[in-house]
mmCIF file of C-alpha atoms and ligand atoms in Angstrom:
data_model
loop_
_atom_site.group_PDB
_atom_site.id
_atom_site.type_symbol
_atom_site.label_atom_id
_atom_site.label_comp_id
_atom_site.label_asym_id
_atom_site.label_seq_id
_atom_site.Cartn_x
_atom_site.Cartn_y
_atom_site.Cartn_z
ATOM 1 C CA UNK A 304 -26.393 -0.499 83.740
ATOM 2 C CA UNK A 305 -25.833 -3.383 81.126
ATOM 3 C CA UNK A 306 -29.110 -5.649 81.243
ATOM 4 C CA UNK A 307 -27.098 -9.103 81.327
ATOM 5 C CA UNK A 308 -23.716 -8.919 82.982
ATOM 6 C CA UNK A 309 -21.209 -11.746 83.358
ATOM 7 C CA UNK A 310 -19.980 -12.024 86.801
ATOM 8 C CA UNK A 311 -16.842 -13.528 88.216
ATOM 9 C CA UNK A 312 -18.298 -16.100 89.395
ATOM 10 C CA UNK A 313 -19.931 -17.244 86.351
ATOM 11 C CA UNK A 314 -23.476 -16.273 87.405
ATOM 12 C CA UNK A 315 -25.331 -14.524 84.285
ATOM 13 C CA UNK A 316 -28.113 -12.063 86.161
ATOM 14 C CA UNK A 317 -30.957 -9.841 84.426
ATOM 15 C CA UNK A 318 -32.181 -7.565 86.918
ATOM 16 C CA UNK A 319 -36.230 -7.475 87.191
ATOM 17 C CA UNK A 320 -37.566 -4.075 84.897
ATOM 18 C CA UNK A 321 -39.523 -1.459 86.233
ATOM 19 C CA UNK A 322 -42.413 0.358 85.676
ATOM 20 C CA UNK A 323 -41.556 4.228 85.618
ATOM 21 C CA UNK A 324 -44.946 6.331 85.663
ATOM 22 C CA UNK A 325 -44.465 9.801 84.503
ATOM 23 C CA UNK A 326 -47.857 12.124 84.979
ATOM 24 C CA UNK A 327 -48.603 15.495 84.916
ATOM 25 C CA UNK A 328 -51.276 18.500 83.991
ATOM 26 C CA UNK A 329 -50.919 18.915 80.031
ATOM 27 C CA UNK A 330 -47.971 21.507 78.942
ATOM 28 C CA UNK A 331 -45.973 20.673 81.769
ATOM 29 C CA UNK A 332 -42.932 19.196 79.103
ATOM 30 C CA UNK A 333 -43.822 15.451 80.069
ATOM 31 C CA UNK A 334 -43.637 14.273 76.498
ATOM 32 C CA UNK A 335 -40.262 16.363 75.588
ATOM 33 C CA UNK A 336 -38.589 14.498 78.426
ATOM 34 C CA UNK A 337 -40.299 10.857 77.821
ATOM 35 C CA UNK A 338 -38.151 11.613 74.586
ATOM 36 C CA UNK A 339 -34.980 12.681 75.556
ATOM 37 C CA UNK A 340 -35.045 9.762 78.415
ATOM 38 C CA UNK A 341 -35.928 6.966 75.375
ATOM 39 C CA UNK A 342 -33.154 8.317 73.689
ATOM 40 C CA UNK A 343 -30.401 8.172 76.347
ATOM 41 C CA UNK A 344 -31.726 4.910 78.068
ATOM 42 C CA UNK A 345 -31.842 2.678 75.667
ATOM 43 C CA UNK A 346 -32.800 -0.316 77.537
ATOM 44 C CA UNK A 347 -36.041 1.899 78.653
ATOM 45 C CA UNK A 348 -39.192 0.925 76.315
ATOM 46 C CA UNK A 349 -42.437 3.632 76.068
ATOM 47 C CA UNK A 350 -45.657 1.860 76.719
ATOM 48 C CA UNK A 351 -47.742 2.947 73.697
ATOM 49 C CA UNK A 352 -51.676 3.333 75.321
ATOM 50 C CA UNK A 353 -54.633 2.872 73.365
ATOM 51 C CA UNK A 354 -57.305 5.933 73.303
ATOM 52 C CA UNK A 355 -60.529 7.019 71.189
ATOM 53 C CA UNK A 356 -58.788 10.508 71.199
ATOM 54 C CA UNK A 357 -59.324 11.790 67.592
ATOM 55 C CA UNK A 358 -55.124 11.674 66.243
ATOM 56 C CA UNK A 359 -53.555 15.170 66.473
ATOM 57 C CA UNK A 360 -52.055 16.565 63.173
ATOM 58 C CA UNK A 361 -48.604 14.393 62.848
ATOM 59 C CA UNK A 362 -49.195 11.605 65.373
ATOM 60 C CA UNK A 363 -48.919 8.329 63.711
ATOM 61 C CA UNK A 364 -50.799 4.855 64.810
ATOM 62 C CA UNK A 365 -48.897 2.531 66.808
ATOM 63 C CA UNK A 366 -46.276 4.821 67.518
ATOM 64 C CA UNK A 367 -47.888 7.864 69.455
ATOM 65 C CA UNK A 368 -51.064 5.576 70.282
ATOM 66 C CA UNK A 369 -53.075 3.257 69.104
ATOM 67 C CA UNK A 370 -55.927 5.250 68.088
ATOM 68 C CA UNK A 371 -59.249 2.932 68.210
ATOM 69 C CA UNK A 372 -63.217 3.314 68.385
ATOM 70 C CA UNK A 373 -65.333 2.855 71.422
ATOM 71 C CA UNK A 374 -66.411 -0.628 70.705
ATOM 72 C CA UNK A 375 -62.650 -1.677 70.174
ATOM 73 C CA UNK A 376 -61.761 0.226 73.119
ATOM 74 C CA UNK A 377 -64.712 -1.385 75.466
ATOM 75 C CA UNK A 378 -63.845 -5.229 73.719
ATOM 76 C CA UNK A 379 -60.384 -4.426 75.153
ATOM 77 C CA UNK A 380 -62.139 -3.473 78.593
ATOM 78 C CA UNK A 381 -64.201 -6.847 78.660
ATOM 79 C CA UNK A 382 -60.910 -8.965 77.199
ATOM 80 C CA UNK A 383 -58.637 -7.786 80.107
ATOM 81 C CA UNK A 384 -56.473 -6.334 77.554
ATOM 82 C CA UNK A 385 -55.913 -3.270 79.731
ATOM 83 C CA UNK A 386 -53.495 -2.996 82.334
ATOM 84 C CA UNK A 387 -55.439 0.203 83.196
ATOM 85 C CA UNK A 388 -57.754 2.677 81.561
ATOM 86 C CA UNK A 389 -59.416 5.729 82.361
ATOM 87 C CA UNK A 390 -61.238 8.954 80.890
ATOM 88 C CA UNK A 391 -59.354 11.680 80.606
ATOM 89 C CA UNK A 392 -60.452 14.970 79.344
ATOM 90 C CA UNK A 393 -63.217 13.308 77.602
ATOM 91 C CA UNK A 394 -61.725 10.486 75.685
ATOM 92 C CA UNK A 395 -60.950 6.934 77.013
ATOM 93 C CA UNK A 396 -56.668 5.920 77.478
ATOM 94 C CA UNK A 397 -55.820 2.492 78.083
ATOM 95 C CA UNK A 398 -52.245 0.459 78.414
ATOM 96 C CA UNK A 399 -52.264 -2.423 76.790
ATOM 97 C CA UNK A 400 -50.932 -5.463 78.935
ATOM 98 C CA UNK A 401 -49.279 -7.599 76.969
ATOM 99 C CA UNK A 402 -46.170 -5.286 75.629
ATOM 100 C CA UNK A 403 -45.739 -4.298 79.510
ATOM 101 C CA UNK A 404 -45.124 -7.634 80.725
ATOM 102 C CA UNK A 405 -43.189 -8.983 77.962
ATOM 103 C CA UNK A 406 -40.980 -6.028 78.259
ATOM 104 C CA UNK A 407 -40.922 -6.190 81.944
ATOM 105 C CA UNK A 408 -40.011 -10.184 81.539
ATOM 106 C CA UNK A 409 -36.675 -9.292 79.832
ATOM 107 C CA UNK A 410 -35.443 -7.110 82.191
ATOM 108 C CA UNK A 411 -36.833 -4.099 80.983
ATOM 109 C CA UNK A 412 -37.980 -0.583 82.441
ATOM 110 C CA UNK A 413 -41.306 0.400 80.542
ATOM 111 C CA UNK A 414 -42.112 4.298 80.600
ATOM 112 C CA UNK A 415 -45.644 5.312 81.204
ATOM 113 C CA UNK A 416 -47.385 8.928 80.172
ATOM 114 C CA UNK A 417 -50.425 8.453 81.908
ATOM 115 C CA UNK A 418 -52.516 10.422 83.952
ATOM 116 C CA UNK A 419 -53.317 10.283 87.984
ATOM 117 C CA UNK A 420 -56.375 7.607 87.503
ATOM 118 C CA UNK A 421 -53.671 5.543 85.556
ATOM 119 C CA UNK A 422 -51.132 5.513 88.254
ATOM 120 C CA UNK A 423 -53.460 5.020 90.990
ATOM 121 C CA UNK A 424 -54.436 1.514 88.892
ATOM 122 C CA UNK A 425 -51.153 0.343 88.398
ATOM 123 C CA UNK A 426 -49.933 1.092 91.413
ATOM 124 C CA UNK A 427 -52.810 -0.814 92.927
ATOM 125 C CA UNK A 428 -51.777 -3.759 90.557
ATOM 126 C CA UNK A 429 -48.151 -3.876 90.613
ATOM 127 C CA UNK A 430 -46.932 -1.375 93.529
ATOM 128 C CA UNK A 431 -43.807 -3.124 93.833
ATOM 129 C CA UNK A 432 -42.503 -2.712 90.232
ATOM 130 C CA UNK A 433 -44.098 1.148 89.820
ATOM 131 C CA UNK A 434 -42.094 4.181 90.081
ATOM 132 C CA UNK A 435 -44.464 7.192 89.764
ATOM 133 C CA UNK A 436 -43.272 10.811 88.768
ATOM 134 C CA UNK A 437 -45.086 13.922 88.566
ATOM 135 C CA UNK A 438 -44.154 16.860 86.703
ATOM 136 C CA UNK A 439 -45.154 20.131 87.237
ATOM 137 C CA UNK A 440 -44.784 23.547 84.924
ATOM 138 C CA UNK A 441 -42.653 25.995 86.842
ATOM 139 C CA UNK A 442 -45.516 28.297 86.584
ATOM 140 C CA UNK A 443 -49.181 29.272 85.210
ATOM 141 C CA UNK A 444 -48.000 31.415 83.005
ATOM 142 C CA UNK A 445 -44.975 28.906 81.553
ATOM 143 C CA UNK A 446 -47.822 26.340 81.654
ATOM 144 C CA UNK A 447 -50.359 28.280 79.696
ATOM 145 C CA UNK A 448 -47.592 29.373 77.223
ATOM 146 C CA UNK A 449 -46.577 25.572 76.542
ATOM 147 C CA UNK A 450 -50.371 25.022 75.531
ATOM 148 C CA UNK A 451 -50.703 27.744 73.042
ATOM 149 C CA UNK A 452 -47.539 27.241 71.471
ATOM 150 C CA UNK A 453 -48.280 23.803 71.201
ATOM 151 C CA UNK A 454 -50.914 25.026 68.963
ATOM 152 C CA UNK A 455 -52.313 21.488 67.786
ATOM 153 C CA UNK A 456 -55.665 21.917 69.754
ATOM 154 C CA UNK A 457 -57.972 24.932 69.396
ATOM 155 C CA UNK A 458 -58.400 27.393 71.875
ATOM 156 C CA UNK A 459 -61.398 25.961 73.616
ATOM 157 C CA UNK A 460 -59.288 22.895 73.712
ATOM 158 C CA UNK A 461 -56.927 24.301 75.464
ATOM 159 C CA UNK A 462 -58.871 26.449 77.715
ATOM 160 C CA UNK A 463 -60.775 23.068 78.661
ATOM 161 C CA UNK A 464 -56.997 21.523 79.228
ATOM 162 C CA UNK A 465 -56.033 25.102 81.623
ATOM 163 C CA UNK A 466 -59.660 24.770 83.582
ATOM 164 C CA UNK A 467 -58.221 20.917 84.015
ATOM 165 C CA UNK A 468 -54.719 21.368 85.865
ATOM 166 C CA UNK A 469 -56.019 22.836 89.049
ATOM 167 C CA UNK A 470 -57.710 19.453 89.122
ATOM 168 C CA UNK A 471 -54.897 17.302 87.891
ATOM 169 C CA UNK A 472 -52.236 19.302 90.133
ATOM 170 C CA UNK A 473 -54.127 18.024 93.286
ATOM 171 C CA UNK A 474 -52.942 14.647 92.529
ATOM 172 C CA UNK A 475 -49.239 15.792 93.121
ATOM 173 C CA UNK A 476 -48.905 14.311 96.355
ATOM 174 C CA UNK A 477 -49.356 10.981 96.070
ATOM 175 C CA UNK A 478 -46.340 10.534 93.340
ATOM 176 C CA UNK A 479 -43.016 9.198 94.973
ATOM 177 C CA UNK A 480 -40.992 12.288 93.077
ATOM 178 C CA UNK A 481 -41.702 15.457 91.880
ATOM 179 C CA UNK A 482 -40.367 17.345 89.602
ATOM 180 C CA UNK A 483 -40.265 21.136 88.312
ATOM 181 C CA UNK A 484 -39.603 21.610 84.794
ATOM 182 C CA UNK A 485 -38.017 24.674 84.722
ATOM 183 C CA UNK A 486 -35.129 23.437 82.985
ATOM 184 C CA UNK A 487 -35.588 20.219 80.330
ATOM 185 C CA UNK A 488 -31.812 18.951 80.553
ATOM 186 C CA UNK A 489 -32.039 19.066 84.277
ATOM 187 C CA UNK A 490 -34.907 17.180 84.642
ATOM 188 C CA UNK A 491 -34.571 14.922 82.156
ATOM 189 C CA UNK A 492 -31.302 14.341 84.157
ATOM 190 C CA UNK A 493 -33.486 14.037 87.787
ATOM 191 C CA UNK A 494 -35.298 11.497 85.698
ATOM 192 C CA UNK A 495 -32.129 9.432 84.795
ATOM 193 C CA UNK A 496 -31.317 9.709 88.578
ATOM 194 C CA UNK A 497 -34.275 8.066 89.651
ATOM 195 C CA UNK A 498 -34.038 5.447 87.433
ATOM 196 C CA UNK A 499 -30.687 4.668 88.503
ATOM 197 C CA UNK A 500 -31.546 4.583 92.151
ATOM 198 C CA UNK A 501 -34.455 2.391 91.772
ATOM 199 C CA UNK A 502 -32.811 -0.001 89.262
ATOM 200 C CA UNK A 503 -30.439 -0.365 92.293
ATOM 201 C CA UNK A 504 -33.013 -1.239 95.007
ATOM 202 C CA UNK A 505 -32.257 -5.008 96.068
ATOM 203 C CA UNK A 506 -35.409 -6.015 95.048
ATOM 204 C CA UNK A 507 -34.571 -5.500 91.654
ATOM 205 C CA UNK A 508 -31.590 -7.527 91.794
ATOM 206 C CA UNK A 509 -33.049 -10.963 92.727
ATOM 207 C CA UNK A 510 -29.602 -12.402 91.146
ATOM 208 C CA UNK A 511 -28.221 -11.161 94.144
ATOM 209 C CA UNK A 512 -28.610 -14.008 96.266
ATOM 210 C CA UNK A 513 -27.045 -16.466 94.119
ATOM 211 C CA UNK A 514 -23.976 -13.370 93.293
ATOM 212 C CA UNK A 515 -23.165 -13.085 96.841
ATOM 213 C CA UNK A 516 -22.270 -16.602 97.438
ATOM 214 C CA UNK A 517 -19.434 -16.499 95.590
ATOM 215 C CA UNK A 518 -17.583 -14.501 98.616
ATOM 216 C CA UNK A 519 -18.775 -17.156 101.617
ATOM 217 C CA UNK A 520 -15.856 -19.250 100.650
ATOM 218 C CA UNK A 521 -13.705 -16.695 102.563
ATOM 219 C CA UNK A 522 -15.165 -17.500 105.897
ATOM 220 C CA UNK A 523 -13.148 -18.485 107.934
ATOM 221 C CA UNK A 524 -14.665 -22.137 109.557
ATOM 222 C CA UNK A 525 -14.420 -21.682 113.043
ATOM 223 C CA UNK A 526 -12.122 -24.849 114.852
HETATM 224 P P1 5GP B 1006 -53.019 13.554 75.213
HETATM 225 O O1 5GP B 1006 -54.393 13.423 74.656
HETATM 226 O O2 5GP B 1006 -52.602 14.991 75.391
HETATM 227 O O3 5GP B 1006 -52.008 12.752 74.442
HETATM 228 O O4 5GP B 1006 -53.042 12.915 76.672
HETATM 229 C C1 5GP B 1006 -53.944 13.376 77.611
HETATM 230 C C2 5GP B 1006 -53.695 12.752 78.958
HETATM 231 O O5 5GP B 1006 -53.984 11.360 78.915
HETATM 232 C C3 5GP B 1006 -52.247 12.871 79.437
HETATM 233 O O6 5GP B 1006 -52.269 13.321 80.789
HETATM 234 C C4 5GP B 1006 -51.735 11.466 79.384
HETATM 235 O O7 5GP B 1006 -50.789 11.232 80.398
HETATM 236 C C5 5GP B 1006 -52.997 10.664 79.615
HETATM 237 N N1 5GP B 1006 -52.872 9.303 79.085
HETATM 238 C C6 5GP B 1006 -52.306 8.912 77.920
HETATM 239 N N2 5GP B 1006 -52.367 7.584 77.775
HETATM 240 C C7 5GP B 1006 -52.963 7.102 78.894
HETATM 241 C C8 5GP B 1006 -53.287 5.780 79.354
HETATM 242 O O8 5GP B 1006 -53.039 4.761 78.704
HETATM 243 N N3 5GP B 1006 -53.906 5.701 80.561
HETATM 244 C C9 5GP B 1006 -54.198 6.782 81.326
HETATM 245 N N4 5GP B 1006 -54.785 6.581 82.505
HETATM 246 N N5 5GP B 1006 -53.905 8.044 80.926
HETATM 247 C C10 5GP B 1006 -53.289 8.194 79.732
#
């Protein structure tokens, strides 16, 4: 859907962004399809979170995350830099607010990798512009695979991340969607579906009101 379209009647609408929440236990393929979905959408923007998480082996700064110390982390905290924050698996995640509502201002969708704590904030703080998607591993033993293939963190890393899920996974129900990743083109293609749908909610059109008087002149006036 083209972010500024010309209309017959001359009207020039942006439709209002979203915010499209993606969570999930680790291993579960979120990142792989936060990807594929920047690629094919391009008018879709990935909210890049702050965290004191050590980088992994590869991840850059200001691309994967900003990676910070506590005391920068905790000035963001006290600045109401943070559009939400929480611990996760021992280190602190944060979004940063600015980027979100800038995007959001021109019309459009920001993508969020957070976790449960994350979603529950912004849904609190925004619930009309979040979409919230949870992703789940089409098994334990998929799930468990995806970690040690991964093979970035050590194995009490990831034995800290398996003891995790069972906690994450009770989250699932309070996500709009869910998804089972048993197939990444498929699901990267539910994704695109959503996004479609929601862009199309009325609410997200406030242009409309304005479009739609174009066709009153057709009334008939009654004699
Ligand atoms: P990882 O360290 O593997 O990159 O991420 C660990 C977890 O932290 C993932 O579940 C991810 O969704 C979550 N996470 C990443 N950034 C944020 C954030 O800004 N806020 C919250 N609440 N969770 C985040």
């Amino acid at each position: 859907m083209p972010l500024v379209s010309p209309v017959p009647s001359g009207v020039r609408f942006q439709r209002r962004g979203l915010m499209l929440v993606l969570s999930s236990p680790s291993g579960a393929g979120k990142t792989t399809i936060s990807r594929r979905l920047l690629a094919l959408e391009p008018e879709v923007v990935m909210s890049v979170s702050v965290t004191t998480r050590p980088p992994r082996p590869g991840e850059i700064d200001g691309v994967d995350y900003f990676f910070v110390d506590d005391a920068t982390f905790t000035r963001m905290v006290e600045h109401g830099e943070l559009l939400e924050h929480a611990l996760v698996y021992g280190h602190r995640y944060g979004t940063p607010r600015r980027a979100v509502e800038e995007a959001l201002a021109a019309g459009r969708d920001v993508l969020f990798d957070i976790d449960w704590q994350g979603a529950q904030q912004l849904r609190e703080a925004a619930a009309d512009d979040v979409v919230t998607v949870f992703i789940l591993a089409p098994s334990l033993a998929a799930l468990e695979e995806r970690l040690r293939r991964r093979a970035q963190d050590s194995e009490a890393v990831v034995r800290y991340r398996l003891a995790q899920v069972a906690a994450d996974v009770t989250h699932w129900a309070e996500y709009e969607y869910v998804i089972v990743n048993a197939d990444l083109e498929a699901s990267v293609a539910a994704v695109r579906a959503i996004l479609a749908a929601e862009r199309l909610k009325r609410r997200r059109q406030p242009y409309l009101s304005e479009f739609v008087q174009q066709f009153r002149v057709a009334i008939p006036q009654a004699k």
